XYZ file of C-alpha atoms in Angstrom:
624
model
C 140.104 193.769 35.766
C 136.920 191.386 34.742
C 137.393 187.821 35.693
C 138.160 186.650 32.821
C 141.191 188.983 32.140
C 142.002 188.155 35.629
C 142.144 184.115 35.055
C 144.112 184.448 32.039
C 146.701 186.552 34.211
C 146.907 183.882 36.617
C 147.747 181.172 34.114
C 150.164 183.421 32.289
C 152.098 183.665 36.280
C 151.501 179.797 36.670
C 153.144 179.143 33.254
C 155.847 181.303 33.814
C 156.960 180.073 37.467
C 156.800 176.361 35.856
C 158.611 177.189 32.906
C 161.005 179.296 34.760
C 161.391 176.399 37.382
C 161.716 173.595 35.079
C 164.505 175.331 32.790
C 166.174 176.214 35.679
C 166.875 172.418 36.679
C 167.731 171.505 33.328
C 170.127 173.939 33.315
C 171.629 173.096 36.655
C 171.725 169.450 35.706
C 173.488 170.110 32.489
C 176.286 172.335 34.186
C 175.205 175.704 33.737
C 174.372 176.946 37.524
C 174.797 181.069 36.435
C 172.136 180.351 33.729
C 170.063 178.085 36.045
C 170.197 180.681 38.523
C 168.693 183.387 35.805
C 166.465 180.810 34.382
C 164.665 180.457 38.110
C 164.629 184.442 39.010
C 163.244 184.960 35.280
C 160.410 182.766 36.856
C 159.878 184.816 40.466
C 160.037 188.343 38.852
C 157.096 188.533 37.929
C 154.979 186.458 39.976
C 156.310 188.948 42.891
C 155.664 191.726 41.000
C 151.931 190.722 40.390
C 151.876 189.974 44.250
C 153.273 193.415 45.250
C 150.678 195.206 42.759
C 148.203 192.946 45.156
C 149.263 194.400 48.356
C 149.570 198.301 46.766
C 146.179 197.634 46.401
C 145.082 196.126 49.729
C 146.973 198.747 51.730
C 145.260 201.521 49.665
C 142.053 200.081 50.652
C 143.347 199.802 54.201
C 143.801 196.564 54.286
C 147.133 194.285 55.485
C 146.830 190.568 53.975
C 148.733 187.401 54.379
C 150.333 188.194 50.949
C 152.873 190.504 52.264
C 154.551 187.369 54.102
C 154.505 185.355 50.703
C 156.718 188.331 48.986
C 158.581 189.177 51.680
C 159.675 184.803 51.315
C 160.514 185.497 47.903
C 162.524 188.716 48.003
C 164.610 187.498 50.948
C 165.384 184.469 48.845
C 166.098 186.429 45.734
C 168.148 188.326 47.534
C 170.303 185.838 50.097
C 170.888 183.647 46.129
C 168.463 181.131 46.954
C 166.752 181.787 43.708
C 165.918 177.833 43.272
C 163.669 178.307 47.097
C 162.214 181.540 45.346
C 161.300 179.850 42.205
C 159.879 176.877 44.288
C 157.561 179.873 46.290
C 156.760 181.414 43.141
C 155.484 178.540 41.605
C 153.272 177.095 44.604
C 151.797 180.597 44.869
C 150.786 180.948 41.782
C 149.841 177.485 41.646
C 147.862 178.003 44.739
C 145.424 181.480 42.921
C 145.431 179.107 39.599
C 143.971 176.324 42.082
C 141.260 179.066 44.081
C 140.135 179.735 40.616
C 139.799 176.113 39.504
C 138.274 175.096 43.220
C 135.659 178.505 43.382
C 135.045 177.326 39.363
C 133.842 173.833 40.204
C 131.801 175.469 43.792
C 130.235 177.894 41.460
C 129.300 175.121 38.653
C 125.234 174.913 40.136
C 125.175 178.634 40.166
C 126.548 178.836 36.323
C 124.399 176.312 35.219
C 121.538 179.192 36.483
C 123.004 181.581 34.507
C 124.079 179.953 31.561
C 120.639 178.121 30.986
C 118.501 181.928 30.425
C 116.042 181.736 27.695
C 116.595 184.809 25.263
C 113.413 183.870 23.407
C 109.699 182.797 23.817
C 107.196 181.426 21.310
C 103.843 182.941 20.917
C 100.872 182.348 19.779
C 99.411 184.751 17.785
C 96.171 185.367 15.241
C 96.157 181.425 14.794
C 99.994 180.735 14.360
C 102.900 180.905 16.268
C 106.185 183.949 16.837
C 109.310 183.867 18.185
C 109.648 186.943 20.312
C 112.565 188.342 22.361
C 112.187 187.434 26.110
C 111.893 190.780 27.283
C 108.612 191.935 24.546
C 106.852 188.823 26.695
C 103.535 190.744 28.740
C 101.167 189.371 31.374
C 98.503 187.738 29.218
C 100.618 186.148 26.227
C 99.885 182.742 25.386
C 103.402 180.883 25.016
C 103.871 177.541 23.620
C 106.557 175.760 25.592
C 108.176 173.057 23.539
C 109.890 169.662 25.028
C 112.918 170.456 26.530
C 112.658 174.283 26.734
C 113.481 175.916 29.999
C 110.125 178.219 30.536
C 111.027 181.988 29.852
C 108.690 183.965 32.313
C 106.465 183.141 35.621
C 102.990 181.892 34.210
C 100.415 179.327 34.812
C 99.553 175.961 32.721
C 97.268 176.719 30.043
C 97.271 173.019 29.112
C 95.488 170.339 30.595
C 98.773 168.743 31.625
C 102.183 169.390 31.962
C 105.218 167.688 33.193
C 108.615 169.979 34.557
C 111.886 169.162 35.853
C 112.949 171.714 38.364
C 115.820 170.060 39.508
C 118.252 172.831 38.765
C 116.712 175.387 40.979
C 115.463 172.846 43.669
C 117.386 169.709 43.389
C 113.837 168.018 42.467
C 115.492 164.731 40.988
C 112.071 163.312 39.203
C 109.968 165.701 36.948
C 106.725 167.321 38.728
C 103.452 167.039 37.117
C 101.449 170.486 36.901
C 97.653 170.669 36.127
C 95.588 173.185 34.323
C 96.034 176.769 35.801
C 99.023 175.460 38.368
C 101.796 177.836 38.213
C 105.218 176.920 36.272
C 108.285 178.217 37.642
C 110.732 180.219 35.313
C 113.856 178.635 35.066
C 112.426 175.052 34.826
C 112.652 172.511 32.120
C 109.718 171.221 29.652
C 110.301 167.354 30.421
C 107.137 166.012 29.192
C 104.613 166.800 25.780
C 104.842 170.823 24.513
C 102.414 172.703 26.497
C 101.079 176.289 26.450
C 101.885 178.572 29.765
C 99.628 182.038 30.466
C 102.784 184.318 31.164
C 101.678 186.334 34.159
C 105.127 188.205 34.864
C 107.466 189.585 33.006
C 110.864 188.361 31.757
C 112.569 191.062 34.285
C 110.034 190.347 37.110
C 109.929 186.205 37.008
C 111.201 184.013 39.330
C 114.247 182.652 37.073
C 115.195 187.142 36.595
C 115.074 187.078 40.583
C 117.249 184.117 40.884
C 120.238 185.334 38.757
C 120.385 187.978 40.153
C 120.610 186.961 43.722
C 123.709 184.205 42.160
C 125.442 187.759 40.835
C 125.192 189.186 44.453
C 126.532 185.663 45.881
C 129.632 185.711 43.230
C 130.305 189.534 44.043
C 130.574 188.410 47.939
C 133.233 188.249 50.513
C 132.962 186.238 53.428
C 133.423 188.068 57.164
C 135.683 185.182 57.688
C 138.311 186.183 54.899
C 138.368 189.343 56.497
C 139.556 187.690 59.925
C 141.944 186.009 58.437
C 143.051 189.319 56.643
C 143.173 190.667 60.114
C 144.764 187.940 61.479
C 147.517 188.459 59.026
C 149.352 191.498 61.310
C 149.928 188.962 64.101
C 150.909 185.660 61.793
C 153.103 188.731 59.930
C 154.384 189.728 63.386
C 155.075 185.978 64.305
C 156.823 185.174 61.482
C 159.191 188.583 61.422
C 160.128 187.677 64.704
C 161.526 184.001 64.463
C 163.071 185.023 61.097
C 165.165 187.367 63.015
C 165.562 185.484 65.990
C 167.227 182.931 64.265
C 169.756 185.350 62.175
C 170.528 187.279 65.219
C 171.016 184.092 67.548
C 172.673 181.992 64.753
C 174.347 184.406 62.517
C 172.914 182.260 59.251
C 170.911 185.052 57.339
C 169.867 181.227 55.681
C 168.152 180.054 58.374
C 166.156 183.887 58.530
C 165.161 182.685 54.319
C 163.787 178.945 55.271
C 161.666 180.910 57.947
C 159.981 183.280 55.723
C 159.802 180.724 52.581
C 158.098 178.260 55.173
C 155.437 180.697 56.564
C 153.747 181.198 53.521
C 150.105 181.425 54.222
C 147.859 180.261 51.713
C 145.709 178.289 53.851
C 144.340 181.547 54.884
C 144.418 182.623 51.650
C 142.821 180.263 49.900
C 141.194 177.794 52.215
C 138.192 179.870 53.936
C 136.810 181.160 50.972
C 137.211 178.054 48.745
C 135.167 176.173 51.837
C 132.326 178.513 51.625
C 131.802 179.053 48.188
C 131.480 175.540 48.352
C 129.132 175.776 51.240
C 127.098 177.856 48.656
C 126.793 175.584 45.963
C 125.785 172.826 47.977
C 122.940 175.395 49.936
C 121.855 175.931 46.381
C 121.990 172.261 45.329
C 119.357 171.845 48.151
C 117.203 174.725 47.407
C 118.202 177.122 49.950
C 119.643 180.407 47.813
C 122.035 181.860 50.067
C 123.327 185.470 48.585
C 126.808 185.348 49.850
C 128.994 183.724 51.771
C 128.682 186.354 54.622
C 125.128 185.359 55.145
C 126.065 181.507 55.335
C 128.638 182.090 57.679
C 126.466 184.242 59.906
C 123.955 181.672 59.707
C 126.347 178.742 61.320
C 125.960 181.121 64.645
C 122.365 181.923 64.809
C 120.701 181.922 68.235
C 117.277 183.241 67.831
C 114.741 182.079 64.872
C 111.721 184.227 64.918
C 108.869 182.761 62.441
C 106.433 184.388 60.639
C 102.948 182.199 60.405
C 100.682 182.525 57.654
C 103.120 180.944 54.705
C 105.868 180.156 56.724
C 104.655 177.967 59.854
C 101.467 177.004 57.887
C 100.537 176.551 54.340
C 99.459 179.373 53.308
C 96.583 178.937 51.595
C 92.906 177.472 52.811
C 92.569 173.860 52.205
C 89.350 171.532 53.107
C 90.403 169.879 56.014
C 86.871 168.422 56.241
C 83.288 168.329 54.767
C 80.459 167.979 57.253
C 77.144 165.956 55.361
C 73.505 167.057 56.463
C 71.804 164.890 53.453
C 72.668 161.540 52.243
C 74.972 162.775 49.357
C 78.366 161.034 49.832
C 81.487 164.087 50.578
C 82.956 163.972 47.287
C 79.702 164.758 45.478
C 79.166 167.486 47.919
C 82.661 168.757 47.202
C 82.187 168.130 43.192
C 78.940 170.187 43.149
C 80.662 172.301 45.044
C 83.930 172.823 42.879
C 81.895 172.418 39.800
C 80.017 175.961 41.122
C 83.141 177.654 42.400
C 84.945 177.602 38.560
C 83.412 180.660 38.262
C 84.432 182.405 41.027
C 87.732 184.206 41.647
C 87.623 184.373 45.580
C 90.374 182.476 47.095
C 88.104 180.010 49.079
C 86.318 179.146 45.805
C 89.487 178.622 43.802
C 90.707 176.349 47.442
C 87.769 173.975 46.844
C 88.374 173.356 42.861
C 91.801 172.795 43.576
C 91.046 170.526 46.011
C 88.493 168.571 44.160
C 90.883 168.530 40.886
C 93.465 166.917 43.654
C 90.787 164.405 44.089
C 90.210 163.496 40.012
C 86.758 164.726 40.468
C 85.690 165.386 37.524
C 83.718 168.642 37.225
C 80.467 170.189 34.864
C 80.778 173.439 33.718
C 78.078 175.346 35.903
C 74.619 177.279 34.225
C 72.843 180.308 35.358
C 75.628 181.630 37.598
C 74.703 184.343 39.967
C 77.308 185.326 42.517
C 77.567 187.656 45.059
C 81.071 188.776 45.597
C 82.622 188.258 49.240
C 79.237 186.068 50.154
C 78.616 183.676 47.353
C 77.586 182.431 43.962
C 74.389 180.117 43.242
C 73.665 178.344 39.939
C 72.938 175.412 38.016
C 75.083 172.446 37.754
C 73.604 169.719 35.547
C 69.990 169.621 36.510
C 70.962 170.416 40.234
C 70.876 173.765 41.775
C 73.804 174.431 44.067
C 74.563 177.319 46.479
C 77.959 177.825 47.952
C 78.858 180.278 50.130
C 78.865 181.688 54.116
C 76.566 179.853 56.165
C 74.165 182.993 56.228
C 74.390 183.973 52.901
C 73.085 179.720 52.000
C 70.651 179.692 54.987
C 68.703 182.743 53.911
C 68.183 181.209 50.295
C 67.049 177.965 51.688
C 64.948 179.295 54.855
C 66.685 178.055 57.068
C 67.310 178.698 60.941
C 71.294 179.439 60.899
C 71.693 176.972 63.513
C 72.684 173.706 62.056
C 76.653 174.168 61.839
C 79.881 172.017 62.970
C 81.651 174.816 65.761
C 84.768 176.439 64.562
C 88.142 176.033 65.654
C 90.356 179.460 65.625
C 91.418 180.631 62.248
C 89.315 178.300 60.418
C 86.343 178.793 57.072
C 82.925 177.423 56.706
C 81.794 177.351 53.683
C 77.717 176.163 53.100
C 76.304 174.194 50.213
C 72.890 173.770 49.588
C 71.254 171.448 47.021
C 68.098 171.649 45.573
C 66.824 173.445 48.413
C 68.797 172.091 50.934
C 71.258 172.089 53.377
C 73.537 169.537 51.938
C 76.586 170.080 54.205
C 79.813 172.106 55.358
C 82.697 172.420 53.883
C 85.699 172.898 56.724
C 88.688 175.224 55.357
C 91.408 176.465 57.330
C 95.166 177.653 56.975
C 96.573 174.329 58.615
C 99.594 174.397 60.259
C 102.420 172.459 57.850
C 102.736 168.759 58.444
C 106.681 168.950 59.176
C 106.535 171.880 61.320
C 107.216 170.023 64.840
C 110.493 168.079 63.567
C 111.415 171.409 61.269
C 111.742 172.841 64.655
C 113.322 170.600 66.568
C 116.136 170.379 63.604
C 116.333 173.731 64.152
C 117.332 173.472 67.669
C 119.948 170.176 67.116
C 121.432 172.849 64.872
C 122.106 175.468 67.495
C 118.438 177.813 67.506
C 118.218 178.135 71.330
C 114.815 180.024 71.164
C 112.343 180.850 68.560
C 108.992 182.745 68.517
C 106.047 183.545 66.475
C 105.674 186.958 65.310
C 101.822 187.086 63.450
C 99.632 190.037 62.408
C 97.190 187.476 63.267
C 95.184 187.347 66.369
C 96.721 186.178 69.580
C 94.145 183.472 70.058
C 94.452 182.449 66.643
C 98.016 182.005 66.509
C 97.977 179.749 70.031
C 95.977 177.177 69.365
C 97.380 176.696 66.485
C 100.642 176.465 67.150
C 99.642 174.618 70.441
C 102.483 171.249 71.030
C 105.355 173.173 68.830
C 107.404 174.484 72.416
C 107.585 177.536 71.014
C 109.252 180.115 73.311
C 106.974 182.971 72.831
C 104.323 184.057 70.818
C 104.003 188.212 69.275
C 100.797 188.533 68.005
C 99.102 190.930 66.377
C 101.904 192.960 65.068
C 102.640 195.479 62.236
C 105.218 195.021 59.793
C 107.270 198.053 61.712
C 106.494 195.976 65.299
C 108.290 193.133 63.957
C 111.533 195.051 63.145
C 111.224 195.762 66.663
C 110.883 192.113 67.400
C 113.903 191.400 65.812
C 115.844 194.060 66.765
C 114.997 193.340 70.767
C 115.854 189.934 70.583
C 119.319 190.533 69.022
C 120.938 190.672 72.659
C 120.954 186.841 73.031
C 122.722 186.364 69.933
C 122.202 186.457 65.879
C 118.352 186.394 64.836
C 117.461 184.638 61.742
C 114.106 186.079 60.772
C 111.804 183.591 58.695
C 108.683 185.151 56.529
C 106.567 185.450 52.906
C 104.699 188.752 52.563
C 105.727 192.185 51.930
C 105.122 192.902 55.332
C 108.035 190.454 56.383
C 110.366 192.082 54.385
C 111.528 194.877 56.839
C 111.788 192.265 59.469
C 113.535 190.347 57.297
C 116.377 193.265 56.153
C 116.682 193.816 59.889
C 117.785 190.342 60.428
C 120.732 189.033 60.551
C 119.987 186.396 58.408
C 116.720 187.006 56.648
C 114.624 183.773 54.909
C 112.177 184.482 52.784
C 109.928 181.674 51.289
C 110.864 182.701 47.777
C 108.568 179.531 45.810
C 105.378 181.569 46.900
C 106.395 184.205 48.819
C 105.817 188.118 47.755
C 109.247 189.418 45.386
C 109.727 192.690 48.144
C 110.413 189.788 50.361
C 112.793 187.874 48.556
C 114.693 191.143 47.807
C 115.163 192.043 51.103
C 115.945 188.351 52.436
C 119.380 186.847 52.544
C 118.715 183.393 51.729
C 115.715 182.648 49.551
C 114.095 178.691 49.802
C 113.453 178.107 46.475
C 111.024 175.324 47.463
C 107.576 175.890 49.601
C 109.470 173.068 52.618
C 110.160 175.260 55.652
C 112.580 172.052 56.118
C 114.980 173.073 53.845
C 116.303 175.714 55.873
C 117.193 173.082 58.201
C 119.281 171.831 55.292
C 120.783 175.259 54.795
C 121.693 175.673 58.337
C 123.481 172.273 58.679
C 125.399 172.932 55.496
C 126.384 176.535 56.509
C 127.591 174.762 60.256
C 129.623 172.543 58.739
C 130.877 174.732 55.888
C 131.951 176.741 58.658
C 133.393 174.217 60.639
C 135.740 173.286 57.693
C 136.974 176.483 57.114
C 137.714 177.144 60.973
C 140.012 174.010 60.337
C 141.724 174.719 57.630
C 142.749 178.098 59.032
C 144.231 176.041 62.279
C 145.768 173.704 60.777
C 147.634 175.523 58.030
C 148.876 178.115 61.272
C 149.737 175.333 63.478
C 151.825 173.569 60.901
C 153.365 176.834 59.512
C 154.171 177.393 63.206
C 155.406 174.456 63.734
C 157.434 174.826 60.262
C 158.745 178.147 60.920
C 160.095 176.702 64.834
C 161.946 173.571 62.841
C 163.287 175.831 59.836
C 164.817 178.345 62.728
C 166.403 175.533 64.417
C 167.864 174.662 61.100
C 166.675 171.365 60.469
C 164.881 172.560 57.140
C 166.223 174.453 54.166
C 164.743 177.119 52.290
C 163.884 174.905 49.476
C 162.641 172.238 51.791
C 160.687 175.106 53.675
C 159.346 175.869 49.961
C 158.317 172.661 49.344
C 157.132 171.647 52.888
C 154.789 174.730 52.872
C 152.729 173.830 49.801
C 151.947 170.505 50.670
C 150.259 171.954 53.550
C 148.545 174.356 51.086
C 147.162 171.825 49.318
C 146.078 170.085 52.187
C 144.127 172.540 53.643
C 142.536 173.388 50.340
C 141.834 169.820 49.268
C 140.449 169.625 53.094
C 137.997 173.139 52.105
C 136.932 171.529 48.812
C 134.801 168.522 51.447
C 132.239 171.529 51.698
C 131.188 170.537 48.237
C 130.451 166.728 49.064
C 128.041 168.051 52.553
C 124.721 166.414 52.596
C 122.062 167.534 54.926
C 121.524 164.077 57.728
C 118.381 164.930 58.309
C 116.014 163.221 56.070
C 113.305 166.519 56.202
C 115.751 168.437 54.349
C 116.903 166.064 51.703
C 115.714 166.714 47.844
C 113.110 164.654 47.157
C 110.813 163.431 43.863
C 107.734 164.503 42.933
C 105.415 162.079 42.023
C 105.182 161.933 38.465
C 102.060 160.738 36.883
């Protein structure tokens, strides 16, 4: 049965159970107690037939749930005449599945909003005009015109000199984010500025915003481990409650007093509660742009132990960045770096595309270069105005300039030089590197007030590389050097102090990562065979927002755990009073579902969590 049919049944029961209910006690107040009495078993028949279909079901699959003591309440009343009790049960059980559907609705609301916001169609442009196309005949290559307020079909990169997104509905991003010319644009996001043409470089099926809805179908589809211990819980709270119902018949004699104890045990806040509180737990995770693909991984994640990082991506940027520019002539840095840049348009190694990015960060503004000769892997030369410029490895520049190969800052581990030479001379160093992120230190140390009691490094980097770099973090080990298979191991081995959370980008994570328990991949840049194989998927490049995950999934937890002892200490302590006879079946009825609702009102604070620490929090862009 599809959901839909499935919601519809559950009104149809709710309906029924009130309408049976409420012309039951207009009958009985109008002097007609034989019809009353119809009136309210009219009501329970088929909400308990409905329930029993539920537990032919769950014992087929193997399964013995909580609902067995809910039907067992209403048969026994049926059947000792306490049909107004039964009617009361029938009606507060159905009203409880009417309310899970209503409460996992309103959890779920971020996660529909994904789904229901898919483009079907793109614009084009094509031989001079423009074509709307259906989403999936979009190819690499296609120039797409993306008009205010469209959500942006496919992965692709700005093909305008400007363009302003709000991404707030995949990353919480409250201010629109301001992307230059060939800065990639996130399917899924929203056209909040001028129209703008985007260079699709995915397709529809292969996009970020395709990758996304599909890991929300996997989170809907899920069932928390911690419904299944309540499930298994169920034979003992089953056993408990058998047991004082026939203690008190057999001690008293009062098969009534047998009725109020079964009417009173009914257990929706196992039922209900635990899911309802981590479904909500989801939404929020999402709200903050941590993906999480089911509630099994965000409960497993409230008991992680061990992190183990990956580093290029993950712990650091991921990309080379000028972290400083080294002069040898008079020119100031940022004409260095603009003759520099200005050179480098024309090259499609990484380093090269690192320094025009950087000088576009700086508004440099930038000539379009003459004469280009490049060598690829060493470096390009050309003309840029009147000026001749070389770029590239120190020997590569040295050799055109005759020069002696000595004059050159020292290198710290892991880190670029990159030469320029003007007119003939040395003109300076540009400093790269793959710097370690700025958060990093407090990322981990929210990590630990969250519960990590150890986390290492695991690199296919070199070991020397990978500690001086991560020098001052307190890691607790470093594995360097490793394969994507030596990882697994690394994971695997450390699994004996607890659950491992395993944190990475690449396609070599991603083994590591399905090993995990809990596998994060850096999904805003990260390789797709990574976010595939991940569990939770950050949706923004901020390591820190798995500290916001975490926190959300510990407390998520946390309320669930509650509402599961609370709703069995009070049924307990029901079930004890209703034996002794000081409450009546249709008290018991009654008494019962106010705790229900308690405990689910008490779940539904999952959906109000927000992360304390301030790393985690959604932030704005600065728009320009």
């Amino acid at each position: 049965m599809d959901q839909t049919a499935t919601d519809r049944l559950k009104t149809a029961l709710i309906a029924l159970a009130i309408g049976g209910l409420v012309l039951g006690l207009v009958l009985q107040f109008s002097g007609f107690p034989d019809l009353a009495r119809l009136a309210w078993t009219v009501g329970v028949v088929p909400v308990l037939l409905a329930l029993l279909g539920e537990i032919i079901v769950s014992l087929q699959r193997g399964e013995v749930g909580l609902d067995i003591v809910a039907a067992l309440s209403m048969a026994a009343a049926l059947v000792a005449g306490e049909t107004l009790a039964a009617a009361v049960v029938a009606v507060m059980y159905s009203g409880g599945t009417f309310l899970e559907s209503f409460a996992e609705g309103r959890a779920r609301r971020e996660m529909h909003d994904l789904l229901s916001r898919v483009p079907r169609t793109a614009t084009r442009h094509r031989n001079g005009g423009l074509e709307e196309l259906p989403l999936e005949a979009v190819r690499p290559g296609d120039r797409l015109l993306i008009r205010q307020g469209d959500v942006v079909p496919v992965d692709g990169t700005v093909a305008s000199d400007t363009a302003f997104v709000d991404t707030s509905a995949l990353t919480g991003e409250p201010l629109p984010v301001r992307l230059r010319r060939d800065e990639e644009a996130m399917s899924g996001s929203t056209n909040a500025g001028d129209a703008f043409d985007l260079l699709a470089t995915r397709r529809a099926e292969e996009s970020t915003y395709a990758g996304i809805v599909r890991l929300v179908e996997s989170a809907q589809r899920s069932k928390a481990p911690m419904s299944r211990l309540a499930d298994k819980w169920s034979l003992g709270f089953l056993a408990v409650t058998v047991a004082i119902a026939s203690a008190a018949w057999a001690l008293t004699g009062d098969p009534i007093r047998a009725v109020a104890v079964l009417v009173v045990a009914t257990p929706c806040p196992l039922i209900l509660a635990v899911p309802v509180a981590l479904v909500a737990g989801l939404s929020r995770a999402a709200h903050f742009g941590v993906l999480v693909k089911g509630s099994s991984p965000l409960e497993t994640m409230a008991r992680i132990k061990t992190l183990v990082l990956d580093k290029t991506g993950t712990l650091t940027e991921g990309s080379a960045q000028v972290v400083s520019i080294d002069r040898h002539l008079e020119l100031p840095e940022a004409e260095i770096l603009r003759l520099a840049a200005s050179l480098d348009q024309v090259s499609k190694h990484p380093v090269a595309q690192a320094i025009v990015a950087t000088a576009r960060d700086r508004d440099l503004v930038l000539t379009v270069p003459q004469q280009v000769v490049e060598v690829p892997g060493d470096g390009v030369e050309g003309m840029v105005g009147n000026t001749h410029v070389i770029v590239g490895g120190h020997r590569f520049v040295e050799r055109r300039i005759d020069g002696d190969g000595s004059d050159h800052p020292a290198l710290a581990a892991g880190s670029v030089l990159v030469a320029v030479a003007v007119d003939g001379r040395l003109a300076g160093h540009i400093v790269m590197s793959d710097p370690l992120r700025g958060d990093a230190e407090a990322v981990l140390d929210g990590l630990r007030r969250e519960g990590v009691n150890r986390i290492l490094l695991a690199t296919g980097d070199r070991e020397q590389v990978a500690r001086e770099l991560t020098a001052g973090l307190g890691l607790d080990g470093i594995r360097a050097g490793l394969t994507p298979d030596q990882k697994v191991l690394v994971v695997l081995s450390e699994r004996k102090g607890g659950p491992v959370m395993m944190v990475g980008d690449g396609v070599n994570d991603a083994p590591a990562l399905a090993a995990a328990d809990v596998g994060v991949a850096m999904g805003a840049r990260g390789a797709a065979a990574s976010a595939e194989a991940a569990d939770v998927v950050l949706l923004v490049d901020e390591l820190g927002r798995l500290v916001a995950g975490m926190e959300i999934a510990r407390r998520a937890r946390r309320i669930a755990v509650e509402s599961v002892v609370v709703g069995i200490g009070l049924s307990v302590l029901a079930m004890i009073a209703a034996a002794f006879g000081y409450i009546t079946p249709v008290q018991g009825a009654v008494f019962q579902e106010v705790i229900d609702v308690a405990v689910i009102l008490n779940a539904l604070r999952a959906l109000r969590l927000n992360p304390r620490d301030i790393q985690a929090r959604p932030h704005a862009a600065e728009a320009e």
